Amino acid sequence: MTLAAATELATATNEHLAQISNTLIYSSMAVYTLAFFAYIAEWLFGSRSKVARTAAALTAKGEAIATAQGPAVTVKSAGGTAVLERPKVVVRSSAGSRDVPDGPGAHGGDVQGDLYGRIAVSLTVLAFLVELSGVVARAASVERAPWGNMYEFNITFSTVAVGVYLALLALRKNVRWLGLFLTTTVLLDLGLAVTVLYTASDQLVPALHSYWLYIHVSTAILCGAVFYVGAVGTLLYLFKDSYENKVAGGGKPGRFATSVLERLPASASLDKFSYRINAAVFPLWTFTIIAGAIWAESAWGRYWGWDPKETWAFITWVAYACYLHARSTAGWKGRKAAYIALIAFGCWLFNYYGVNIFVGGKHSYAGV
């Protein structure tokens, strides 16, 4: 076989792999859509109907239900009479308590809702595997790491974000309430990737031909995925905290807010969850910036040049550092620290989308 024929064959193979990758990404979107509807079914069919509340009240040792404390329930048992106290709703987890058992979950404690939730998780696993296969096929088609442009970054980012969610589930963490929000944003991310950000398979510019591509960009993707999970937890914390404050003040939230928010973990648990997530990944984000500086010195002969991408990466680092510091300061715990966390994640989002699309610089080769 001549060199020209071998080159032609290799090109045809790469184009075929790229087509396979595109097909797998679209297929994963279809499965994510099914998972999205299954998560919706979990929330809808898991609502605490009057029948469900009555059944829960008659269960031995009664589970926490979404009603105010009422009179005791009397039932006949083995010729005698047993009295079950109607359980109270747990709306605030006390200091030092575990952050897992204080919310019935999206299924609302309902068996049918739980079934839909399990189906949704199974579909999420399937979609994750299909999307991961699409990312691998894309890598094979370009014969490099699949994050050389915004399209590749998007599909890899969403894959890693789902992977983080599934890893938390595998560790038996109470995070299934994340499923609906996760699949919604993943579908938006992939929709943006295959329409606006799509870039055909191509080779990288010379500056990106470095092993630092595998180190720096991979850690940036992982950090972004974990920051995203933390941001969702922080946003839900703000809603749940407002709900709890209204209930504690004697107010009566609307039926929709009650149906949704009472199924989530207590606000203290959501706050703790978000803090742990952000604190755990912050050292890796620090390493990401350091690795980028080392790569910049290798590619451009300087460690730091205040390029827009570098500047916003540093701003993001400062914002998360401020959040972690505020979280450890008594007067800035709770909602004030949560606002800083959301601002920090907003900086991360702008660093990726805003800088790449609207701001020029040495990182412009990673644009659309």
PDB file of C-alpha atoms in Angstrom, residues 60-360:
ATOM      1  CA  ALA A  60     -44.802   0.654  62.166  1.00  0.00           C
ATOM      2  CA  LYS A  61     -42.620   3.291  63.790  1.00  0.00           C
ATOM      3  CA  GLY A  62     -44.114   5.802  61.265  1.00  0.00           C
ATOM      4  CA  GLU A  63     -41.884   7.603  58.784  1.00  0.00           C
ATOM      5  CA  ALA A  64     -41.557  11.368  58.518  1.00  0.00           C
ATOM      6  CA  ILE A  65     -44.368  12.660  56.331  1.00  0.00           C
ATOM      7  CA  ALA A  66     -45.234  15.990  54.755  1.00  0.00           C
ATOM      8  CA  THR A  67     -47.995  17.093  57.116  1.00  0.00           C
ATOM      9  CA  ALA A  68     -48.113  19.032  60.325  1.00  0.00           C
ATOM     10  CA  GLN A  69     -48.308  16.986  63.513  1.00  0.00           C
ATOM     11  CA  GLY A  70     -51.857  15.779  64.098  1.00  0.00           C
ATOM     12  CA  PRO A  71     -53.685  13.562  66.558  1.00  0.00           C
ATOM     13  CA  ALA A  72     -52.556  10.048  67.265  1.00  0.00           C
ATOM     14  CA  VAL A  73     -53.730   7.263  64.969  1.00  0.00           C
ATOM     15  CA  THR A  74     -55.413   4.300  66.633  1.00  0.00           C
ATOM     16  CA  VAL A  75     -55.366   0.899  64.921  1.00  0.00           C
ATOM     17  CA  LYS A  76     -56.470  -2.562  65.987  1.00  0.00           C
ATOM     18  CA  SER A  77     -53.685  -5.106  66.210  1.00  0.00           C
ATOM     19  CA  ALA A  78     -53.949  -8.796  67.261  1.00  0.00           C
ATOM     20  CA  GLY A  79     -57.145  -8.312  69.230  1.00  0.00           C
ATOM     21  CA  GLY A  80     -55.784  -5.260  71.009  1.00  0.00           C
ATOM     22  CA  THR A  81     -55.363  -1.612  70.274  1.00  0.00           C
ATOM     23  CA  ALA A  82     -52.087   0.051  69.270  1.00  0.00           C
ATOM     24  CA  VAL A  83     -51.590   3.794  69.214  1.00  0.00           C
ATOM     25  CA  LEU A  84     -49.188   5.312  66.742  1.00  0.00           C
ATOM     26  CA  GLU A  85     -48.171   8.935  67.152  1.00  0.00           C
ATOM     27  CA  ARG A  86     -48.379  10.842  63.910  1.00  0.00           C
ATOM     28  CA  PRO A  87     -44.734  11.663  63.130  1.00  0.00           C
ATOM     29  CA  LYS A  88     -43.456  15.200  62.807  1.00  0.00           C
ATOM     30  CA  VAL A  89     -41.911  16.592  59.641  1.00  0.00           C
ATOM     31  CA  VAL A  90     -38.182  17.203  59.825  1.00  0.00           C
ATOM     32  CA  VAL A  91     -37.492  20.600  58.262  1.00  0.00           C
ATOM     33  CA  ARG A  92     -34.164  21.501  59.872  1.00  0.00           C
ATOM     34  CA  SER A  93     -31.271  19.164  60.586  1.00  0.00           C
ATOM     35  CA  SER A  94     -29.674  19.996  63.915  1.00  0.00           C
ATOM     36  CA  ALA A  95     -25.981  20.754  64.314  1.00  0.00           C
ATOM     37  CA  GLY A  96     -23.863  17.640  64.296  1.00  0.00           C
ATOM     38  CA  SER A  97     -26.599  15.456  62.838  1.00  0.00           C
ATOM     39  CA  ARG A  98     -26.175  13.338  59.743  1.00  0.00           C
ATOM     40  CA  ASP A  99     -27.130  14.959  56.453  1.00  0.00           C
ATOM     41  CA  VAL A 100     -28.793  11.941  54.838  1.00  0.00           C
ATOM     42  CA  PRO A 101     -32.064  10.913  56.553  1.00  0.00           C
ATOM     43  CA  ASP A 102     -33.783  14.313  56.750  1.00  0.00           C
ATOM     44  CA  GLY A 103     -35.713  14.252  53.482  1.00  0.00           C
ATOM     45  CA  PRO A 104     -37.902  11.597  51.841  1.00  0.00           C
ATOM     46  CA  GLY A 105     -36.283  12.259  48.460  1.00  0.00           C
ATOM     47  CA  ALA A 106     -37.835  13.143  45.118  1.00  0.00           C
ATOM     48  CA  HIS A 107     -40.094  10.077  45.302  1.00  0.00           C
ATOM     49  CA  GLY A 108     -41.698  11.552  48.427  1.00  0.00           C
ATOM     50  CA  GLY A 109     -41.580   8.210  50.210  1.00  0.00           C
ATOM     51  CA  ASP A 110     -44.014   6.694  47.718  1.00  0.00           C
ATOM     52  CA  VAL A 111     -43.326   3.224  46.302  1.00  0.00           C
ATOM     53  CA  GLN A 112     -44.478   4.116  42.797  1.00  0.00           C
ATOM     54  CA  GLY A 113     -42.400   7.277  42.818  1.00  0.00           C
ATOM     55  CA  ASP A 114     -39.376   5.330  43.985  1.00  0.00           C
ATOM     56  CA  LEU A 115     -39.834   2.872  41.104  1.00  0.00           C
ATOM     57  CA  TYR A 116     -39.778   5.696  38.570  1.00  0.00           C
ATOM     58  CA  GLY A 117     -36.707   7.089  40.302  1.00  0.00           C
ATOM     59  CA  ARG A 118     -34.860   3.797  39.947  1.00  0.00           C
ATOM     60  CA  ILE A 119     -35.843   3.613  36.281  1.00  0.00           C
ATOM     61  CA  ALA A 120     -34.550   7.162  35.836  1.00  0.00           C
ATOM     62  CA  VAL A 121     -31.193   6.283  37.388  1.00  0.00           C
ATOM     63  CA  SER A 122     -30.905   3.189  35.168  1.00  0.00           C
ATOM     64  CA  LEU A 123     -31.586   5.304  32.087  1.00  0.00           C
ATOM     65  CA  THR A 124     -29.041   7.858  33.295  1.00  0.00           C
ATOM     66  CA  VAL A 125     -26.414   5.111  33.570  1.00  0.00           C
ATOM     67  CA  LEU A 126     -27.237   3.921  30.047  1.00  0.00           C
ATOM     68  CA  ALA A 127     -27.087   7.468  28.645  1.00  0.00           C
ATOM     69  CA  PHE A 128     -23.773   8.052  30.430  1.00  0.00           C
ATOM     70  CA  LEU A 129     -22.253   4.918  28.871  1.00  0.00           C
ATOM     71  CA  VAL A 130     -23.512   5.870  25.401  1.00  0.00           C
ATOM     72  CA  GLU A 131     -22.192   9.423  25.728  1.00  0.00           C
ATOM     73  CA  LEU A 132     -18.870   8.169  27.076  1.00  0.00           C
ATOM     74  CA  SER A 133     -18.585   5.905  24.037  1.00  0.00           C
ATOM     75  CA  GLY A 134     -19.245   8.948  21.844  1.00  0.00           C
ATOM     76  CA  VAL A 135     -16.463  10.888  23.563  1.00  0.00           C
ATOM     77  CA  VAL A 136     -14.062   7.949  23.126  1.00  0.00           C
ATOM     78  CA  ALA A 137     -15.011   7.655  19.443  1.00  0.00           C
ATOM     79  CA  ARG A 138     -14.380  11.376  19.006  1.00  0.00           C
ATOM     80  CA  ALA A 139     -10.951  10.949  20.599  1.00  0.00           C
ATOM     81  CA  ALA A 140     -10.178   8.074  18.231  1.00  0.00           C
ATOM     82  CA  SER A 141     -11.290  10.117  15.214  1.00  0.00           C
ATOM     83  CA  VAL A 142      -8.921  12.986  16.026  1.00  0.00           C
ATOM     84  CA  GLU A 143      -6.201  10.754  17.535  1.00  0.00           C
ATOM     85  CA  ARG A 144      -5.810  12.973  20.599  1.00  0.00           C
ATOM     86  CA  ALA A 145      -7.557  13.990  23.805  1.00  0.00           C
ATOM     87  CA  PRO A 146     -11.176  14.957  22.980  1.00  0.00           C
ATOM     88  CA  TRP A 147     -11.102  18.476  24.385  1.00  0.00           C
ATOM     89  CA  GLY A 148      -9.390  20.634  21.784  1.00  0.00           C
ATOM     90  CA  ASN A 149     -12.387  22.920  21.152  1.00  0.00           C
ATOM     91  CA  MET A 150     -15.628  23.999  22.811  1.00  0.00           C
ATOM     92  CA  TYR A 151     -17.703  21.219  21.250  1.00  0.00           C
ATOM     93  CA  GLU A 152     -15.389  18.541  22.582  1.00  0.00           C
ATOM     94  CA  PHE A 153     -15.143  20.283  25.934  1.00  0.00           C
ATOM     95  CA  ASN A 154     -18.949  20.397  26.205  1.00  0.00           C
ATOM     96  CA  ILE A 155     -19.557  16.727  25.506  1.00  0.00           C
ATOM     97  CA  THR A 156     -16.729  15.724  27.833  1.00  0.00           C
ATOM     98  CA  PHE A 157     -17.897  18.130  30.548  1.00  0.00           C
ATOM     99  CA  SER A 158     -21.453  16.770  30.554  1.00  0.00           C
ATOM    100  CA  THR A 159     -20.113  13.207  30.621  1.00  0.00           C
ATOM    101  CA  VAL A 160     -17.948  13.946  33.649  1.00  0.00           C
ATOM    102  CA  ALA A 161     -20.783  15.806  35.415  1.00  0.00           C
ATOM    103  CA  VAL A 162     -23.059  12.787  35.071  1.00  0.00           C
ATOM    104  CA  GLY A 163     -20.173  10.565  36.156  1.00  0.00           C
ATOM    105  CA  VAL A 164     -19.773  12.607  39.355  1.00  0.00           C
ATOM    106  CA  TYR A 165     -23.506  12.236  40.074  1.00  0.00           C
ATOM    107  CA  LEU A 166     -23.428   8.475  39.495  1.00  0.00           C
ATOM    108  CA  ALA A 167     -20.289   8.122  41.619  1.00  0.00           C
ATOM    109  CA  LEU A 168     -22.060   9.847  44.519  1.00  0.00           C
ATOM    110  CA  LEU A 169     -25.002   7.482  44.092  1.00  0.00           C
ATOM    111  CA  ALA A 170     -22.634   4.492  44.039  1.00  0.00           C
ATOM    112  CA  LEU A 171     -21.198   5.764  47.331  1.00  0.00           C
ATOM    113  CA  ARG A 172     -24.766   5.665  48.712  1.00  0.00           C
ATOM    114  CA  LYS A 173     -25.052   9.425  49.071  1.00  0.00           C
ATOM    115  CA  ASN A 174     -28.535  10.926  49.201  1.00  0.00           C
ATOM    116  CA  VAL A 175     -28.290  12.815  45.900  1.00  0.00           C
ATOM    117  CA  ARG A 176     -31.010  11.371  43.688  1.00  0.00           C
ATOM    118  CA  TRP A 177     -32.796  14.700  44.014  1.00  0.00           C
ATOM    119  CA  LEU A 178     -30.047  16.005  41.691  1.00  0.00           C
ATOM    120  CA  GLY A 179     -31.210  13.806  38.828  1.00  0.00           C
ATOM    121  CA  LEU A 180     -33.912  16.032  37.335  1.00  0.00           C
ATOM    122  CA  PHE A 181     -31.777  19.178  37.480  1.00  0.00           C
ATOM    123  CA  LEU A 182     -28.745  17.314  36.108  1.00  0.00           C
ATOM    124  CA  THR A 183     -30.463  15.769  33.082  1.00  0.00           C
ATOM    125  CA  THR A 184     -32.111  19.105  32.274  1.00  0.00           C
ATOM    126  CA  THR A 185     -28.810  20.974  32.123  1.00  0.00           C
ATOM    127  CA  VAL A 186     -27.016  18.100  30.386  1.00  0.00           C
ATOM    128  CA  LEU A 187     -29.620  18.145  27.615  1.00  0.00           C
ATOM    129  CA  LEU A 188     -29.209  21.922  27.283  1.00  0.00           C
ATOM    130  CA  ASP A 189     -25.422  21.521  27.224  1.00  0.00           C
ATOM    131  CA  LEU A 190     -25.495  18.808  24.558  1.00  0.00           C
ATOM    132  CA  GLY A 191     -28.101  20.694  22.527  1.00  0.00           C
ATOM    133  CA  LEU A 192     -25.826  23.737  22.510  1.00  0.00           C
ATOM    134  CA  ALA A 193     -22.853  21.528  21.620  1.00  0.00           C
ATOM    135  CA  VAL A 194     -24.392  19.815  18.584  1.00  0.00           C
ATOM    136  CA  THR A 195     -25.969  22.992  17.185  1.00  0.00           C
ATOM    137  CA  VAL A 196     -24.041  26.170  17.978  1.00  0.00           C
ATOM    138  CA  LEU A 197     -20.657  24.821  19.093  1.00  0.00           C
ATOM    139  CA  TYR A 198     -20.182  21.852  16.766  1.00  0.00           C
ATOM    140  CA  THR A 199     -16.724  21.670  15.196  1.00  0.00           C
ATOM    141  CA  ALA A 200     -15.659  19.003  12.696  1.00  0.00           C
ATOM    142  CA  SER A 201     -12.774  16.729  13.657  1.00  0.00           C
ATOM    143  CA  ASP A 202      -9.471  18.487  13.085  1.00  0.00           C
ATOM    144  CA  GLN A 203      -5.921  18.629  14.362  1.00  0.00           C
ATOM    145  CA  LEU A 204      -4.774  21.033  17.058  1.00  0.00           C
ATOM    146  CA  VAL A 205      -2.739  24.168  16.682  1.00  0.00           C
ATOM    147  CA  PRO A 206       0.971  23.609  17.495  1.00  0.00           C
ATOM    148  CA  ALA A 207       0.721  25.238  20.941  1.00  0.00           C
ATOM    149  CA  LEU A 208      -1.669  22.512  22.086  1.00  0.00           C
ATOM    150  CA  HIS A 209       0.574  19.615  21.124  1.00  0.00           C
ATOM    151  CA  SER A 210       1.729  18.890  24.644  1.00  0.00           C
ATOM    152  CA  TYR A 211       1.156  16.332  27.379  1.00  0.00           C
ATOM    153  CA  TRP A 212      -0.074  19.271  29.453  1.00  0.00           C
ATOM    154  CA  LEU A 213      -3.253  19.123  27.353  1.00  0.00           C
ATOM    155  CA  TYR A 214      -4.095  15.865  29.108  1.00  0.00           C
ATOM    156  CA  ILE A 215      -3.210  17.231  32.545  1.00  0.00           C
ATOM    157  CA  HIS A 216      -4.429  20.831  32.524  1.00  0.00           C
ATOM    158  CA  VAL A 217      -7.658  20.525  30.523  1.00  0.00           C
ATOM    159  CA  SER A 218      -8.754  17.225  32.077  1.00  0.00           C
ATOM    160  CA  THR A 219      -8.501  18.675  35.582  1.00  0.00           C
ATOM    161  CA  ALA A 220     -10.328  21.829  34.447  1.00  0.00           C
ATOM    162  CA  ILE A 221     -13.198  19.683  33.144  1.00  0.00           C
ATOM    163  CA  LEU A 222     -13.364  17.649  36.350  1.00  0.00           C
ATOM    164  CA  CYS A 223     -13.310  20.807  38.486  1.00  0.00           C
ATOM    165  CA  GLY A 224     -16.083  22.379  36.423  1.00  0.00           C
ATOM    166  CA  ALA A 225     -18.261  19.268  36.743  1.00  0.00           C
ATOM    167  CA  VAL A 226     -17.836  19.158  40.516  1.00  0.00           C
ATOM    168  CA  PHE A 227     -18.346  22.925  40.850  1.00  0.00           C
ATOM    169  CA  TYR A 228     -21.588  22.472  38.910  1.00  0.00           C
ATOM    170  CA  VAL A 229     -22.856  19.842  41.360  1.00  0.00           C
ATOM    171  CA  GLY A 230     -21.949  22.154  44.228  1.00  0.00           C
ATOM    172  CA  ALA A 231     -23.746  25.079  42.566  1.00  0.00           C
ATOM    173  CA  VAL A 232     -26.970  23.071  42.179  1.00  0.00           C
ATOM    174  CA  GLY A 233     -26.797  22.127  45.852  1.00  0.00           C
ATOM    175  CA  THR A 234     -26.198  25.769  46.800  1.00  0.00           C
ATOM    176  CA  LEU A 235     -29.132  27.031  44.725  1.00  0.00           C
ATOM    177  CA  LEU A 236     -31.492  24.455  46.226  1.00  0.00           C
ATOM    178  CA  TYR A 237     -30.193  25.345  49.681  1.00  0.00           C
ATOM    179  CA  LEU A 238     -31.328  28.939  49.185  1.00  0.00           C
ATOM    180  CA  PHE A 239     -34.836  27.814  48.213  1.00  0.00           C
ATOM    181  CA  LYS A 240     -35.049  25.276  51.047  1.00  0.00           C
ATOM    182  CA  ASP A 241     -33.755  27.779  53.594  1.00  0.00           C
ATOM    183  CA  SER A 242     -36.421  30.311  52.579  1.00  0.00           C
ATOM    184  CA  TYR A 243     -39.067  27.588  52.843  1.00  0.00           C
ATOM    185  CA  GLU A 244     -37.913  26.544  56.309  1.00  0.00           C
ATOM    186  CA  ASN A 245     -37.792  30.136  57.527  1.00  0.00           C
ATOM    187  CA  LYS A 246     -41.352  30.681  56.331  1.00  0.00           C
ATOM    188  CA  VAL A 247     -42.577  27.514  58.055  1.00  0.00           C
ATOM    189  CA  ALA A 248     -40.688  28.380  61.245  1.00  0.00           C
ATOM    190  CA  GLY A 249     -42.270  31.837  61.204  1.00  0.00           C
ATOM    191  CA  GLY A 250     -45.762  30.379  61.063  1.00  0.00           C
ATOM    192  CA  GLY A 251     -46.249  31.024  57.355  1.00  0.00           C
ATOM    193  CA  LYS A 252     -47.921  28.620  54.966  1.00  0.00           C
ATOM    194  CA  PRO A 253     -45.966  28.037  51.728  1.00  0.00           C
ATOM    195  CA  GLY A 254     -47.849  27.259  48.535  1.00  0.00           C
ATOM    196  CA  ARG A 255     -48.783  23.700  47.649  1.00  0.00           C
ATOM    197  CA  PHE A 256     -46.275  23.490  44.805  1.00  0.00           C
ATOM    198  CA  ALA A 257     -43.380  24.808  46.907  1.00  0.00           C
ATOM    199  CA  THR A 258     -44.318  22.464  49.730  1.00  0.00           C
ATOM    200  CA  SER A 259     -44.573  19.448  47.429  1.00  0.00           C
ATOM    201  CA  VAL A 260     -41.135  20.113  45.954  1.00  0.00           C
ATOM    202  CA  LEU A 261     -39.080  21.479  48.814  1.00  0.00           C
ATOM    203  CA  GLU A 262     -40.210  19.133  51.567  1.00  0.00           C
ATOM    204  CA  ARG A 263     -38.703  16.218  49.658  1.00  0.00           C
ATOM    205  CA  LEU A 264     -35.216  17.718  49.599  1.00  0.00           C
ATOM    206  CA  PRO A 265     -32.677  17.310  52.395  1.00  0.00           C
ATOM    207  CA  ALA A 266     -32.835  19.974  55.105  1.00  0.00           C
ATOM    208  CA  SER A 267     -31.192  23.295  54.289  1.00  0.00           C
ATOM    209  CA  ALA A 268     -28.344  22.617  56.730  1.00  0.00           C
ATOM    210  CA  SER A 269     -27.632  19.356  54.907  1.00  0.00           C
ATOM    211  CA  LEU A 270     -27.703  21.021  51.485  1.00  0.00           C
ATOM    212  CA  ASP A 271     -25.387  23.740  52.763  1.00  0.00           C
ATOM    213  CA  LYS A 272     -23.015  21.147  54.178  1.00  0.00           C
ATOM    214  CA  PHE A 273     -23.158  19.100  50.965  1.00  0.00           C
ATOM    215  CA  SER A 274     -22.274  22.090  48.783  1.00  0.00           C
ATOM    216  CA  TYR A 275     -19.473  23.181  51.086  1.00  0.00           C
ATOM    217  CA  ARG A 276     -17.899  19.730  51.115  1.00  0.00           C
ATOM    218  CA  ILE A 277     -18.119  19.453  47.326  1.00  0.00           C
ATOM    219  CA  ASN A 278     -16.533  22.858  46.708  1.00  0.00           C
ATOM    220  CA  ALA A 279     -13.897  22.439  49.411  1.00  0.00           C
ATOM    221  CA  ALA A 280     -12.903  19.007  48.091  1.00  0.00           C
ATOM    222  CA  VAL A 281     -12.295  20.213  44.521  1.00  0.00           C
ATOM    223  CA  PHE A 282     -10.733  23.595  45.329  1.00  0.00           C
ATOM    224  CA  PRO A 283      -7.174  22.186  45.701  1.00  0.00           C
ATOM    225  CA  LEU A 284      -7.549  20.539  42.282  1.00  0.00           C
ATOM    226  CA  TRP A 285      -8.636  23.877  40.792  1.00  0.00           C
ATOM    227  CA  THR A 286      -5.513  25.430  42.294  1.00  0.00           C
ATOM    228  CA  PHE A 287      -3.437  22.717  40.623  1.00  0.00           C
ATOM    229  CA  THR A 288      -5.269  23.365  37.343  1.00  0.00           C
ATOM    230  CA  ILE A 289      -4.180  27.017  37.338  1.00  0.00           C
ATOM    231  CA  ILE A 290      -0.599  26.087  38.238  1.00  0.00           C
ATOM    232  CA  ALA A 291      -0.518  23.450  35.476  1.00  0.00           C
ATOM    233  CA  GLY A 292      -1.829  26.025  33.005  1.00  0.00           C
ATOM    234  CA  ALA A 293       0.944  28.430  33.985  1.00  0.00           C
ATOM    235  CA  ILE A 294       3.579  25.745  33.446  1.00  0.00           C
ATOM    236  CA  TRP A 295       2.067  24.909  30.060  1.00  0.00           C
ATOM    237  CA  ALA A 296       2.021  28.620  29.145  1.00  0.00           C
ATOM    238  CA  GLU A 297       5.727  28.879  29.881  1.00  0.00           C
ATOM    239  CA  SER A 298       6.392  25.875  27.654  1.00  0.00           C
ATOM    240  CA  ALA A 299       4.193  27.156  24.809  1.00  0.00           C
ATOM    241  CA  TRP A 300       4.677  30.935  24.955  1.00  0.00           C
ATOM    242  CA  GLY A 301       7.776  31.465  27.092  1.00  0.00           C
ATOM    243  CA  ARG A 302       6.013  33.044  30.079  1.00  0.00           C
ATOM    244  CA  TYR A 303       4.149  31.653  33.078  1.00  0.00           C
ATOM    245  CA  TRP A 304       1.544  34.391  33.334  1.00  0.00           C
ATOM    246  CA  GLY A 305       0.496  37.082  30.904  1.00  0.00           C
ATOM    247  CA  TRP A 306      -2.931  38.205  32.130  1.00  0.00           C
ATOM    248  CA  ASP A 307      -4.604  36.717  29.082  1.00  0.00           C
ATOM    249  CA  PRO A 308      -8.434  36.917  29.520  1.00  0.00           C
ATOM    250  CA  LYS A 309      -8.687  33.174  30.127  1.00  0.00           C
ATOM    251  CA  GLU A 310      -5.885  33.269  32.704  1.00  0.00           C
ATOM    252  CA  THR A 311      -7.372  36.344  34.365  1.00  0.00           C
ATOM    253  CA  TRP A 312     -10.831  34.833  34.755  1.00  0.00           C
ATOM    254  CA  ALA A 313      -9.393  31.535  35.962  1.00  0.00           C
ATOM    255  CA  PHE A 314      -7.652  33.510  38.696  1.00  0.00           C
ATOM    256  CA  ILE A 315     -10.835  35.493  39.443  1.00  0.00           C
ATOM    257  CA  THR A 316     -12.700  32.189  39.807  1.00  0.00           C
ATOM    258  CA  TRP A 317     -10.018  30.925  42.175  1.00  0.00           C
ATOM    259  CA  VAL A 318     -10.272  34.100  44.287  1.00  0.00           C
ATOM    260  CA  ALA A 319     -14.085  33.842  44.375  1.00  0.00           C
ATOM    261  CA  TYR A 320     -14.036  30.244  45.607  1.00  0.00           C
ATOM    262  CA  ALA A 321     -11.283  31.107  48.106  1.00  0.00           C
ATOM    263  CA  CYS A 322     -13.520  33.899  49.430  1.00  0.00           C
ATOM    264  CA  TYR A 323     -16.419  31.449  49.686  1.00  0.00           C
ATOM    265  CA  LEU A 324     -14.395  28.910  51.653  1.00  0.00           C
ATOM    266  CA  HIS A 325     -13.114  31.645  53.944  1.00  0.00           C
ATOM    267  CA  ALA A 326     -16.620  33.081  54.406  1.00  0.00           C
ATOM    268  CA  ARG A 327     -17.983  29.600  55.124  1.00  0.00           C
ATOM    269  CA  SER A 328     -15.565  29.308  58.052  1.00  0.00           C
ATOM    270  CA  THR A 329     -16.488  32.759  59.370  1.00  0.00           C
ATOM    271  CA  ALA A 330     -19.439  32.821  61.760  1.00  0.00           C
ATOM    272  CA  GLY A 331     -21.032  35.980  60.395  1.00  0.00           C
ATOM    273  CA  TRP A 332     -20.873  34.829  56.785  1.00  0.00           C
ATOM    274  CA  LYS A 333     -22.206  31.293  57.017  1.00  0.00           C
ATOM    275  CA  GLY A 334     -25.440  30.329  55.380  1.00  0.00           C
ATOM    276  CA  ARG A 335     -27.041  32.519  52.728  1.00  0.00           C
ATOM    277  CA  LYS A 336     -24.252  35.099  52.477  1.00  0.00           C
ATOM    278  CA  ALA A 337     -21.663  32.400  51.774  1.00  0.00           C
ATOM    279  CA  ALA A 338     -24.066  30.704  49.352  1.00  0.00           C
ATOM    280  CA  TYR A 339     -24.339  33.886  47.284  1.00  0.00           C
ATOM    281  CA  ILE A 340     -20.545  34.009  47.032  1.00  0.00           C
ATOM    282  CA  ALA A 341     -20.512  30.362  45.895  1.00  0.00           C
ATOM    283  CA  LEU A 342     -22.996  31.112  43.109  1.00  0.00           C
ATOM    284  CA  ILE A 343     -20.979  34.154  42.046  1.00  0.00           C
ATOM    285  CA  ALA A 344     -17.856  31.955  41.957  1.00  0.00           C
ATOM    286  CA  PHE A 345     -19.585  29.402  39.726  1.00  0.00           C
ATOM    287  CA  GLY A 346     -20.829  32.237  37.535  1.00  0.00           C
ATOM    288  CA  CYS A 347     -17.194  33.303  37.129  1.00  0.00           C
ATOM    289  CA  TRP A 348     -16.324  29.755  36.059  1.00  0.00           C
ATOM    290  CA  LEU A 349     -19.133  29.746  33.487  1.00  0.00           C
ATOM    291  CA  PHE A 350     -18.070  33.114  32.086  1.00  0.00           C
ATOM    292  CA  ASN A 351     -14.468  31.927  31.950  1.00  0.00           C
ATOM    293  CA  TYR A 352     -15.562  29.133  29.653  1.00  0.00           C
ATOM    294  CA  TYR A 353     -18.440  30.499  27.566  1.00  0.00           C
ATOM    295  CA  GLY A 354     -17.995  34.270  27.817  1.00  0.00           C
ATOM    296  CA  VAL A 355     -14.223  34.429  27.342  1.00  0.00           C
ATOM    297  CA  ASN A 356     -14.166  31.828  24.565  1.00  0.00           C
ATOM    298  CA  ILE A 357     -17.001  33.362  22.563  1.00  0.00           C
ATOM    299  CA  PHE A 358     -16.857  37.107  23.220  1.00  0.00           C
ATOM    300  CA  VAL A 359     -13.285  37.885  24.311  1.00  0.00           C
ATOM    301  CA  GLY A 360     -10.188  37.462  22.146  1.00  0.00           C
TER     302      GLY A 360
END
